[in-house]
Structure formats: structure tokens, C-alpha cells
Short mmCIF file of C-alpha atoms in Angstrom, two decimals:
data_model
loop_
_atom_site.label_atom_id
_atom_site.label_comp_id
_atom_site.label_asym_id
_atom_site.label_seq_id
_atom_site.Cartn_x
_atom_site.Cartn_y
_atom_site.Cartn_z
CA ASN A 21 109.46 65.61 116.04
CA ALA A 22 107.28 68.01 117.97
CA GLY A 23 108.82 70.98 116.14
CA VAL A 24 108.57 74.29 118.04
CA THR A 25 106.63 74.14 121.31
CA GLN A 26 105.43 77.23 123.18
CA THR A 27 103.95 77.46 126.65
CA PRO A 28 101.62 78.73 127.97
CA LYS A 29 98.95 79.05 125.25
CA PHE A 30 97.13 81.85 127.07
CA ARG A 31 98.01 84.18 129.91
CA ILE A 32 96.47 87.25 131.57
CA LEU A 33 98.82 89.57 133.44
CA LYS A 34 98.22 92.63 135.54
CA ILE A 35 100.17 95.80 134.78
CA GLY A 36 103.60 95.62 136.37
CA GLN A 37 103.74 91.84 136.67
CA SER A 38 106.47 89.75 135.06
CA MET A 39 106.43 86.45 133.23
CA THR A 40 108.48 84.19 131.02
CA LEU A 41 107.21 82.75 127.75
CA GLN A 42 108.79 79.39 127.10
CA CYS A 43 109.94 78.10 123.72
CA THR A 44 111.70 74.86 122.87
CA GLN A 45 112.53 73.16 119.57
CA ASP A 46 113.68 69.63 118.83
CA MET A 47 114.96 70.14 115.28
CA ASN A 48 118.50 71.12 116.31
CA HIS A 49 118.07 74.49 114.61
CA ASN A 50 120.77 77.07 115.25
CA TYR A 51 118.61 80.14 114.82
CA MET A 52 115.65 81.06 116.98
CA TYR A 53 113.36 84.10 116.98
CA TRP A 54 110.59 85.79 118.89
CA TYR A 55 107.90 87.67 116.98
CA ARG A 56 104.81 89.50 118.16
CA GLN A 57 101.65 89.69 116.07
CA ASP A 58 99.22 92.56 116.40
CA PRO A 59 96.00 92.83 114.32
CA GLY A 60 96.69 94.23 110.85
CA MET A 61 100.39 94.67 111.60
CA GLY A 62 101.96 91.42 110.50
CA LEU A 63 104.75 89.95 112.59
CA LYS A 64 107.41 92.11 114.20
CA LEU A 65 110.76 90.68 115.31
CA ILE A 66 111.49 91.18 119.01
CA TYR A 67 114.74 89.27 119.55
CA TYR A 68 116.71 86.57 117.79
CA SER A 69 119.56 84.20 118.51
CA VAL A 70 122.09 82.59 116.19
CA GLY A 71 123.20 80.01 118.72
CA ALA A 72 123.62 79.24 122.40
CA GLY A 73 124.96 82.25 124.28
CA ILE A 74 124.31 84.71 121.42
CA THR A 75 121.28 86.98 121.23
CA ASP A 76 120.47 90.27 119.52
CA LYS A 77 117.69 92.82 119.25
CA GLY A 78 115.11 92.86 116.49
CA GLU A 79 112.71 95.63 115.48
CA VAL A 80 110.75 95.97 118.76
CA PRO A 81 112.92 94.82 121.73
CA ASN A 82 111.90 97.36 124.39
CA GLY A 83 110.31 95.80 127.45
CA TYR A 84 111.63 92.30 126.72
CA ASN A 85 114.67 90.19 127.49
CA VAL A 86 115.90 86.83 126.21
CA SER A 87 118.51 84.24 126.97
CA ARG A 88 119.83 81.23 125.06
CA SER A 89 121.68 78.78 127.28
CA THR A 90 120.98 75.73 125.10
CA THR A 91 120.32 75.07 121.40
CA GLU A 92 116.80 73.88 122.22
CA ASP A 93 115.42 76.64 124.47
CA PHE A 94 114.84 80.34 123.90
CA PRO A 95 112.69 81.92 126.65
CA LEU A 96 111.28 85.45 126.39
CA ARG A 97 111.03 87.49 129.58
CA LEU A 98 108.58 90.33 130.12
CA GLU A 99 109.47 92.64 133.00
CA LEU A 100 106.90 95.16 134.27
CA ALA A 101 104.14 94.19 131.85
CA ALA A 102 102.30 97.05 130.11
CA PRO A 103 99.01 97.11 128.14
CA SER A 104 101.04 97.77 124.96
CA GLN A 105 102.46 94.25 125.34
CA THR A 106 99.04 92.69 124.80
CA SER A 107 99.66 90.59 121.72
CA VAL A 108 100.15 87.10 120.33
CA TYR A 109 103.75 85.96 120.64
CA PHE A 110 105.31 83.47 118.27
CA CYS A 111 108.58 81.65 118.63
CA ALA A 112 110.28 80.36 115.48
CA SER A 113 113.42 78.53 114.47
CA SER A 114 115.40 78.01 111.30
CA TYR A 115 118.37 76.15 109.99
CA PRO A 116 120.32 78.44 107.71
CA TYR A 117 121.93 76.79 104.72
CA GLN A 118 123.39 77.83 101.40
CA GLY A 119 125.22 80.70 103.03
CA LEU A 120 122.24 81.92 105.10
CA MET A 121 120.35 82.86 101.97
CA TYR A 122 117.39 80.48 101.96
CA SER A 123 115.96 79.70 105.34
CA PRO A 124 112.25 79.21 106.02
CA LEU A 125 110.95 79.72 109.54
CA HIS A 126 109.26 77.02 111.61
CA PHE A 127 106.74 78.53 114.02
CA GLY A 128 105.15 77.42 117.25
CA ASN A 129 101.42 77.90 117.81
CA GLY A 130 101.81 81.06 119.84
CA THR A 131 101.06 82.47 123.28
CA ARG A 132 98.14 84.90 123.57
CA LEU A 133 98.98 87.45 126.25
CA THR A 134 96.61 90.04 127.69
CA VAL A 135 97.86 92.76 130.05
CA THR A 136 95.15 94.56 132.03
CA GLY B 23 115.75 98.75 106.87
CA GLU B 24 113.67 96.43 104.73
CA ASN B 25 109.95 97.17 104.38
CA VAL B 26 107.35 94.83 102.86
CA GLU B 27 103.93 96.06 101.78
CA GLN B 28 101.09 93.62 101.09
CA HIS B 29 97.74 94.09 99.33
CA PRO B 30 94.86 93.58 99.69
CA SER B 31 94.31 93.29 103.43
CA THR B 32 91.10 91.32 102.84
CA LEU B 33 90.08 89.22 99.84
CA SER B 34 86.81 87.39 99.30
CA VAL B 35 86.38 84.96 96.39
CA GLN B 36 83.89 82.34 95.29
CA GLU B 37 84.97 78.72 95.51
CA GLY B 38 86.71 77.74 92.28
CA ASP B 39 87.83 81.27 91.45
CA SER B 40 91.45 82.45 91.57
CA ALA B 41 92.99 84.63 94.27
CA VAL B 42 95.98 86.94 93.86
CA ILE B 43 97.94 88.63 96.65
CA LYS B 44 100.63 91.18 95.84
CA CYS B 45 103.68 92.39 97.76
CA THR B 46 106.42 94.92 97.25
CA TYR B 47 109.74 95.15 99.05
CA SER B 48 112.12 98.05 99.51
CA ASP B 49 115.62 96.56 99.76
CA SER B 50 116.98 95.40 96.40
CA ALA B 51 119.45 93.15 98.27
CA SER B 52 116.64 90.86 99.46
CA ASN B 53 117.00 87.45 97.84
CA TYR B 54 114.53 85.05 99.45
CA PHE B 55 110.73 85.47 99.43
CA PRO B 56 108.64 82.96 101.40
CA TRP B 57 104.86 82.87 101.75
CA TYR B 58 103.18 81.68 104.93
CA LYS B 59 99.62 80.56 105.64
CA GLN B 60 98.17 81.06 109.10
CA GLU B 61 95.06 79.21 110.19
CA LEU B 62 93.04 80.26 113.20
CA GLY B 63 94.82 79.61 116.49
CA LYS B 64 98.00 78.37 114.85
CA GLY B 65 101.40 79.68 113.87
CA PRO B 66 102.24 80.60 110.26
CA GLN B 67 103.32 77.72 108.03
CA LEU B 68 105.45 77.95 104.91
CA ILE B 69 103.45 77.14 101.77
CA ILE B 70 105.83 78.17 99.01
CA ASP B 71 108.98 80.22 98.54
CA ILE B 72 111.00 81.72 95.71
CA ARG B 73 114.63 82.70 95.38
CA SER B 74 115.91 85.80 93.68
CA ASN B 75 117.40 83.88 90.74
CA VAL B 76 113.98 82.46 89.77
CA GLY B 77 111.08 84.34 88.18
CA GLU B 78 108.26 81.88 88.83
CA LYS B 79 107.58 78.75 90.86
CA LYS B 80 104.51 76.53 90.95
CA ASP B 81 103.28 73.85 93.34
CA GLN B 82 99.93 72.34 92.36
CA ARG B 83 97.33 75.13 92.78
CA ILE B 84 99.78 77.67 94.17
CA ALA B 85 102.25 79.76 92.20
CA VAL B 86 104.53 82.66 93.01
CA THR B 87 106.04 85.20 90.65
CA LEU B 88 108.93 87.57 91.28
CA ASN B 89 109.83 90.75 89.41
CA LYS B 90 113.19 91.85 90.79
CA THR B 91 113.35 95.00 88.69
CA ALA B 92 110.06 96.29 90.06
CA LYS B 93 110.63 94.68 93.49
CA HIS B 94 107.23 92.98 93.30
CA PHE B 95 106.23 89.42 94.10
CA SER B 96 102.80 87.78 94.03
CA LEU B 97 100.98 84.68 95.22
CA HIS B 98 98.41 83.07 92.92
CA ILE B 99 95.95 80.44 94.14
CA THR B 100 93.83 78.76 91.47
CA GLU B 101 90.63 76.73 91.91
CA THR B 102 90.22 78.01 95.45
CA GLN B 103 88.60 75.77 98.05
CA PRO B 104 87.02 76.61 101.43
CA GLU B 105 90.09 75.18 103.20
CA ASP B 106 92.20 77.88 101.54
CA SER B 107 90.49 80.40 103.85
CA ALA B 108 93.22 81.74 106.14
CA VAL B 109 95.60 84.68 106.61
CA TYR B 110 98.50 84.76 104.15
CA PHE B 111 101.78 86.58 104.79
CA CYS B 112 104.46 87.47 102.31
CA ALA B 113 107.99 88.00 103.58
CA ALA B 114 111.48 88.95 102.47
CA SER B 115 114.89 88.14 103.81
CA GLY B 116 118.55 88.16 102.86
CA SER B 117 118.79 91.94 102.65
CA THR B 118 121.19 94.08 104.64
CA GLY B 119 119.53 92.53 107.70
CA GLY B 120 120.94 89.18 106.70
CA PHE B 121 118.83 86.18 107.58
CA LYS B 122 116.17 88.19 109.44
CA THR B 123 112.73 87.86 107.87
CA ILE B 124 110.50 90.91 107.42
CA PHE B 125 106.78 90.25 107.00
CA GLY B 126 103.97 92.01 105.20
CA ALA B 127 100.85 92.92 107.18
CA GLY B 128 98.89 89.90 105.94
CA THR B 129 95.87 89.18 103.73
CA ARG B 130 92.76 87.56 105.12
CA LEU B 131 91.33 85.31 102.39
CA PHE B 132 87.72 84.15 102.52
CA VAL B 133 86.62 81.44 100.09
CA LYS B 134 82.84 81.24 99.86
CA ALA B 135 81.32 77.85 99.11
#
């Protein structure tokens, strides 16, 4: 199993441009997440999905959009990129069991995005 | 919503010494507390976790303790080695936010040879 795969690894955008960060997982996990990581700030949840066709906002959703058409894929869309979106983005997945109580996250290796 | 505080932000120890990282959480309904290790250029990886019905768990050189009354949990690494150098995150989930995981700000651990 490849686990969680993110592309691209690095990207530089100009202010106002758009892009899609790709994420795919081959573990048949129901739940998928997008986090951003800023220095000294830990990981903040942007969006999550509990299954194909179902998405919801996390802590910091403004400026982003997601879709979930298949179990495997969960792309993150940035419209009108801003310098505040410079960050490292991590996609993760999990398979909830025991009534959703104990569910570790499996992370990809991240996309480092710079907006200038 | 849930808030997780983590201390210290940076920790430097000599090889062979012990390292302790402490976290507190705000929502008493949280019931699952994982710890993740992040190496340079990679995503976080689960190293150990503890459930709310357990006070302590050990896996070789790593142990976690949980004090539900005080809403504290800690990571203990004994006999540290240079390969333990990384960023460590504590996290909490299972609160009113359900399965969503809330992370601490991270601790950068340096193990000096």
C-alpha cells in the first residue's frame, strides 16, 4: 500500500492564482482531512469528509474548497491565492472504529505552498 | 471548542537522557489522545496513543500517561537516541467535535550525541 499520496510536493503561486492540491489514499478509509501547518502553530483542520459526497468545514476553511467524488480522492482547491495561504498542507485519512472513538490519522508527506 | 496546549516548544537533551513533553486539553469529553512524530520533510506519524479508560501505556522506550481529572497527558522517552530528534505533536479527539483531531503546537526535540 502506498498509503496517502499528495501531489505536488512544492508549488509557488502568484497572488490571485488558483490551484488544486491532490490527495489520494489506497487504504479504503472513509474519513479524509486537510490540515495546514504553520511554524509554531501545530496543525489546523481546513476541511474534512466522512465519505464520498459528504464534506464539512474545519477550523480554518476560508479561501478553500473541497470535493469528494470517490472514497480514494480528496482534492483541495485554492481560489484567488493570498500570501496568508503560504503554508505546508497535509492530507490525512482514518478508518473510524469502535464507535468513532479511537481513530489514528494516516498522513501524506505534504505540499509546501508559497504565495508571492 | 477543544483546545490543546503543549510544552515545551523546544527541548534539548543529551543522548541517553530522558525527555518529557506535557499537554493539557480543555474539553473533558475528549477520550482519545494520540502522539505523532514528524521528521523533516515528512508527514506526522503515530507513535503511541492512549484511551480515556487507561492511565498509562508503554511501548519500549516510549510511555504516555493520562490524568483525566487534571486533563493532562504526557509523553516520556527514555534512553534517548539521536534518531529521536524530531517534532512531536500531542492531540485529542472524541470531544464534542466527534472524531476531529485537535493538535498541540508541537515540541521540537534535539538529542545531542
